[in-house]
């Protein structure tokens, strides 16, 4: 992210909250989201729901948990969706699909897998959205501010927000393309590299930042990754 008119840069790992901070700044200092912008998050929220339940279905099978017979068919259909084709089903999302997803979420096998979520990739917000699946599945669903803050949107390219505070102009730039690391997922491996521990990745990036030549003399002793 870049802050200030001189474009000072702060580096953060993917999924460490940069985009969430960006949304919060927009809400507080840049007039927030209008109705059209809120509505643009409908497919994103529903996409998060599909991704989360698909991740849970795959984990349930891998961990050897047996789902109820009535949930197996819809589970088979949903587990095949990936990021590249997920919006095929999002475009046809309806309340009936929401009921099926709710049934899967309530399945004891899925819940057992969720309790072991540190062993596989799963959005932090999975429980928040799946617990509220009936509201999200309604035909007239409109995302709330909390939905917007909690939904996961993979940042690509650059997104910029300019705002003023205390007579100073700030430029906030959200940069995409980083590896996915989050301190809240300290006991998981990276999404892109399942051999690399997320905590170690975050510490490596932190060490790189504080040992930057621009910070010489500011930190003692030197940190190593």
CSV table of C-alpha atoms in Angstrom, one decimal:
chain,number,residue,atom,x,y,z
A,1,UNK,CA,0.0,0.0,0.0
A,2,UNK,CA,1.1,3.6,-0.6
A,3,UNK,CA,0.3,6.4,1.8
A,4,UNK,CA,0.7,10.1,1.5
A,5,UNK,CA,1.5,12.5,-1.3
A,6,UNK,CA,5.1,11.3,-1.4
A,7,UNK,CA,4.0,7.7,-2.1
A,8,UNK,CA,5.6,6.1,1.0
A,9,UNK,CA,5.2,2.3,0.6
A,10,UNK,CA,4.2,-0.2,3.2
A,11,UNK,CA,4.5,-3.8,2.1
A,12,UNK,CA,2.0,-6.4,3.4
A,13,UNK,CA,1.4,-10.0,2.6
A,14,UNK,CA,-1.7,-11.2,0.8
A,15,UNK,CA,-4.8,-11.8,3.0
A,16,UNK,CA,-3.2,-9.8,5.8
A,17,UNK,CA,-6.0,-7.2,5.7
A,18,UNK,CA,-4.8,-4.6,3.2
A,19,UNK,CA,-8.0,-4.7,1.2
A,20,UNK,CA,-10.1,-4.6,4.3
A,21,UNK,CA,-8.2,-1.6,5.5
A,22,UNK,CA,-8.8,0.0,2.1
A,23,UNK,CA,-12.6,-0.6,2.5
A,24,UNK,CA,-12.6,0.8,6.0
A,25,UNK,CA,-10.8,4.0,4.8
A,26,UNK,CA,-13.3,4.4,2.0
A,27,UNK,CA,-16.2,4.0,4.5
A,28,UNK,CA,-14.8,6.5,7.0
A,29,UNK,CA,-13.0,9.1,4.8
A,30,UNK,CA,-14.4,8.8,1.3
A,31,UNK,CA,-18.2,8.8,1.4
A,32,UNK,CA,-18.5,5.1,1.8
A,33,UNK,CA,-20.4,2.9,-0.7
A,34,UNK,CA,-23.5,3.9,-2.6
A,35,UNK,CA,-26.3,1.5,-3.5
A,36,UNK,CA,-24.9,0.5,-6.9
A,37,UNK,CA,-21.5,-0.2,-5.3
A,38,UNK,CA,-23.1,-2.3,-2.6
A,39,UNK,CA,-25.0,-4.3,-5.1
A,40,UNK,CA,-21.8,-5.0,-7.0
A,41,UNK,CA,-20.7,-7.1,-4.0
A,42,UNK,CA,-23.7,-9.6,-4.4
A,43,UNK,CA,-21.9,-12.0,-6.8
A,44,UNK,CA,-18.7,-11.6,-4.7
A,45,UNK,CA,-20.4,-12.6,-1.5
A,46,UNK,CA,-22.2,-15.5,-3.1
A,47,UNK,CA,-18.9,-16.5,-4.7
A,48,UNK,CA,-17.3,-16.6,-1.3
A,49,UNK,CA,-20.2,-18.8,-0.1
A,50,UNK,CA,-19.6,-21.3,-3.0
A,51,UNK,CA,-15.9,-21.3,-2.5
A,52,UNK,CA,-16.1,-21.9,1.2
A,53,UNK,CA,-18.6,-24.7,1.0
A,54,UNK,CA,-16.5,-26.3,-1.8
A,55,UNK,CA,-13.4,-26.1,0.3
A,56,UNK,CA,-15.3,-27.8,3.2
A,57,UNK,CA,-16.6,-30.5,0.9
A,58,UNK,CA,-13.2,-31.3,-0.4
A,59,UNK,CA,-11.7,-31.3,3.1
A,60,UNK,CA,-14.5,-33.5,4.4
A,61,UNK,CA,-13.7,-36.2,1.8
A,62,UNK,CA,-9.9,-35.9,2.4
A,63,UNK,CA,-10.3,-36.2,6.1
A,64,UNK,CA,-12.5,-39.3,5.7
A,65,UNK,CA,-15.8,-37.9,7.1
A,66,UNK,CA,-19.0,-39.4,5.7
A,67,UNK,CA,-21.8,-36.9,4.8
A,68,UNK,CA,-25.5,-37.7,5.0
A,69,UNK,CA,-26.8,-39.5,1.9
A,70,UNK,CA,-29.1,-36.7,0.9
A,71,UNK,CA,-26.2,-34.2,0.8
A,72,UNK,CA,-23.8,-36.2,-1.3
A,73,UNK,CA,-25.2,-35.3,-4.8
A,74,UNK,CA,-25.2,-31.6,-4.3
A,75,UNK,CA,-21.8,-31.9,-2.7
A,76,UNK,CA,-20.5,-33.7,-5.8
A,77,UNK,CA,-21.8,-30.9,-8.0
A,78,UNK,CA,-20.3,-28.1,-5.8
A,79,UNK,CA,-16.9,-29.6,-5.1
A,80,UNK,CA,-15.9,-29.4,-8.8
A,81,UNK,CA,-16.1,-25.6,-8.9
A,82,UNK,CA,-12.8,-23.6,-8.9
A,83,UNK,CA,-12.0,-19.9,-9.0
A,84,UNK,CA,-12.0,-20.0,-12.8
A,85,UNK,CA,-15.6,-21.3,-13.2
A,86,UNK,CA,-17.2,-20.4,-9.9
A,87,UNK,CA,-19.3,-17.5,-11.4
A,88,UNK,CA,-21.0,-20.0,-13.7
A,89,UNK,CA,-23.0,-21.2,-10.7
A,90,UNK,CA,-23.1,-17.7,-9.1
A,91,UNK,CA,-25.0,-16.4,-12.1
A,92,UNK,CA,-27.7,-18.9,-11.4
A,93,UNK,CA,-27.7,-18.6,-7.7
A,94,UNK,CA,-31.2,-18.9,-6.1
A,95,UNK,CA,-32.9,-19.7,-2.8
A,96,UNK,CA,-33.1,-23.4,-3.6
A,97,UNK,CA,-29.4,-23.6,-4.0
A,98,UNK,CA,-29.1,-21.7,-0.7
A,99,UNK,CA,-31.2,-24.3,1.0
A,100,UNK,CA,-28.9,-27.1,-0.3
A,101,UNK,CA,-25.8,-25.2,0.9
A,102,UNK,CA,-27.4,-24.7,4.3
A,103,UNK,CA,-28.1,-28.4,4.5
A,104,UNK,CA,-24.5,-29.1,3.7
A,105,UNK,CA,-23.3,-26.6,6.3
A,106,UNK,CA,-25.5,-28.3,9.0
A,107,UNK,CA,-24.1,-31.7,8.1
A,108,UNK,CA,-22.1,-33.2,11.0
A,109,UNK,CA,-19.3,-34.3,8.6
A,110,UNK,CA,-18.9,-30.7,7.3
A,111,UNK,CA,-18.9,-29.4,10.9
A,112,UNK,CA,-16.2,-31.9,11.9
A,113,UNK,CA,-14.1,-30.8,8.9
A,114,UNK,CA,-14.6,-27.1,9.9
A,115,UNK,CA,-13.2,-27.9,13.4
A,116,UNK,CA,-10.0,-28.9,11.6
A,117,UNK,CA,-9.9,-25.9,9.3
A,118,UNK,CA,-6.2,-25.3,10.1
A,119,UNK,CA,-5.4,-28.3,8.0
A,120,UNK,CA,-6.7,-26.9,4.7
A,121,UNK,CA,-7.4,-23.6,2.9
A,122,UNK,CA,-10.6,-21.9,4.1
A,123,UNK,CA,-11.7,-18.2,4.1
A,124,UNK,CA,-11.7,-16.6,7.6
A,125,UNK,CA,-15.3,-15.4,6.8
A,126,UNK,CA,-16.7,-18.9,5.9
A,127,UNK,CA,-18.6,-19.3,9.1
A,128,UNK,CA,-20.0,-15.7,9.0
A,129,UNK,CA,-21.5,-16.2,5.6
A,130,UNK,CA,-22.6,-19.8,5.9
A,131,UNK,CA,-24.4,-19.1,9.2
A,132,UNK,CA,-26.3,-16.4,7.4
A,133,UNK,CA,-26.9,-18.3,4.2
A,134,UNK,CA,-30.7,-17.8,4.2
A,135,UNK,CA,-30.4,-14.0,4.1
A,136,UNK,CA,-27.7,-14.1,1.4
A,137,UNK,CA,-29.8,-16.5,-0.7
A,138,UNK,CA,-32.9,-14.3,-0.8
A,139,UNK,CA,-33.9,-12.9,-4.2
A,140,UNK,CA,-33.8,-9.3,-2.8
A,141,UNK,CA,-30.5,-9.8,-1.0
A,142,UNK,CA,-28.5,-6.6,-0.6
A,143,UNK,CA,-25.0,-6.8,1.0
A,144,UNK,CA,-24.6,-5.0,4.3
A,145,UNK,CA,-21.4,-3.0,5.2
A,146,UNK,CA,-20.3,-5.9,7.4
A,147,UNK,CA,-20.7,-8.3,4.4
A,148,UNK,CA,-18.6,-5.9,2.3
A,149,UNK,CA,-15.8,-5.8,4.9
A,150,UNK,CA,-15.8,-9.6,5.5
A,151,UNK,CA,-16.0,-10.8,1.8
A,152,UNK,CA,-12.8,-11.9,0.2
A,153,UNK,CA,-11.9,-10.2,-3.1
A,154,UNK,CA,-8.6,-11.1,-4.6
A,155,UNK,CA,-6.9,-7.8,-5.6
A,156,UNK,CA,-5.5,-7.6,-9.1
A,157,UNK,CA,-3.7,-4.6,-10.4
A,158,UNK,CA,-3.9,-1.3,-8.5
A,159,UNK,CA,-6.9,0.2,-6.7
A,160,UNK,CA,-6.6,3.8,-5.5
A,161,UNK,CA,-8.4,5.9,-2.9
A,162,UNK,CA,-7.6,9.6,-2.3
A,163,UNK,CA,-8.9,11.3,0.8
A,164,UNK,CA,-8.1,14.2,3.1
A,165,UNK,CA,-7.7,14.2,6.9
A,166,UNK,CA,-6.5,17.1,9.1
A,167,UNK,CA,-5.9,19.2,6.0
A,168,UNK,CA,-3.5,16.6,4.6
A,169,UNK,CA,-4.1,14.7,1.4
A,170,UNK,CA,-3.5,10.9,1.4
A,171,UNK,CA,-3.4,8.5,-1.4
A,172,UNK,CA,-4.1,4.9,-0.5
A,173,UNK,CA,-3.1,2.2,-3.1
A,174,UNK,CA,-4.2,-1.4,-2.8
A,175,UNK,CA,-1.7,-3.6,-4.7
A,176,UNK,CA,-2.6,-7.1,-5.9
A,177,UNK,CA,-0.4,-10.1,-6.6
A,178,UNK,CA,1.1,-11.0,-3.3
A,179,UNK,CA,1.4,-14.4,-1.8
A,180,UNK,CA,-1.4,-15.3,0.5
A,181,UNK,CA,-0.3,-14.9,4.1
A,182,UNK,CA,-2.2,-13.9,7.2
A,183,UNK,CA,-1.2,-13.9,10.9
A,184,UNK,CA,-4.7,-15.1,11.7
A,185,UNK,CA,-3.9,-18.3,9.8
A,186,UNK,CA,-0.6,-18.9,11.7
A,187,UNK,CA,-1.1,-22.6,11.8
A,188,UNK,CA,-1.7,-23.1,8.0
A,189,UNK,CA,0.6,-23.2,5.0
A,190,UNK,CA,0.5,-20.8,2.1
A,191,UNK,CA,-2.3,-21.1,-0.5
A,192,UNK,CA,0.2,-20.8,-3.4
A,193,UNK,CA,2.9,-22.9,-1.8
A,194,UNK,CA,1.7,-25.6,0.6
A,195,UNK,CA,5.2,-26.3,1.7
A,196,UNK,CA,5.7,-22.8,3.2
A,197,UNK,CA,4.3,-22.1,6.6
A,198,UNK,CA,2.2,-18.8,6.7
A,199,UNK,CA,3.7,-17.6,10.0
A,200,UNK,CA,7.3,-18.0,8.6
A,201,UNK,CA,6.2,-16.2,5.4
A,202,UNK,CA,4.9,-13.3,7.4
A,203,UNK,CA,8.0,-13.1,9.6
A,204,UNK,CA,10.2,-13.2,6.4
A,205,UNK,CA,8.3,-10.2,5.0
A,206,UNK,CA,8.5,-8.4,8.3
A,207,UNK,CA,12.3,-9.0,8.5
A,208,UNK,CA,12.7,-7.7,4.9
A,209,UNK,CA,10.8,-4.5,5.8
A,210,UNK,CA,12.6,-3.6,9.1
A,211,UNK,CA,16.0,-4.4,7.6
A,212,UNK,CA,15.3,-2.1,4.6
A,213,UNK,CA,18.1,0.6,4.2
A,214,UNK,CA,15.5,3.3,4.8
A,215,UNK,CA,15.0,2.1,8.3
A,216,UNK,CA,18.7,1.8,9.3
A,217,UNK,CA,19.2,2.8,12.9
A,218,UNK,CA,15.5,2.6,13.6
A,219,UNK,CA,15.4,-1.1,14.8
A,220,UNK,CA,17.9,-3.0,17.0
A,221,UNK,CA,19.1,-5.7,16.7
A,222,UNK,CA,18.8,-6.7,13.0
A,223,UNK,CA,16.1,-9.3,12.3
A,224,UNK,CA,16.6,-12.3,10.0
A,225,UNK,CA,14.0,-14.3,8.3
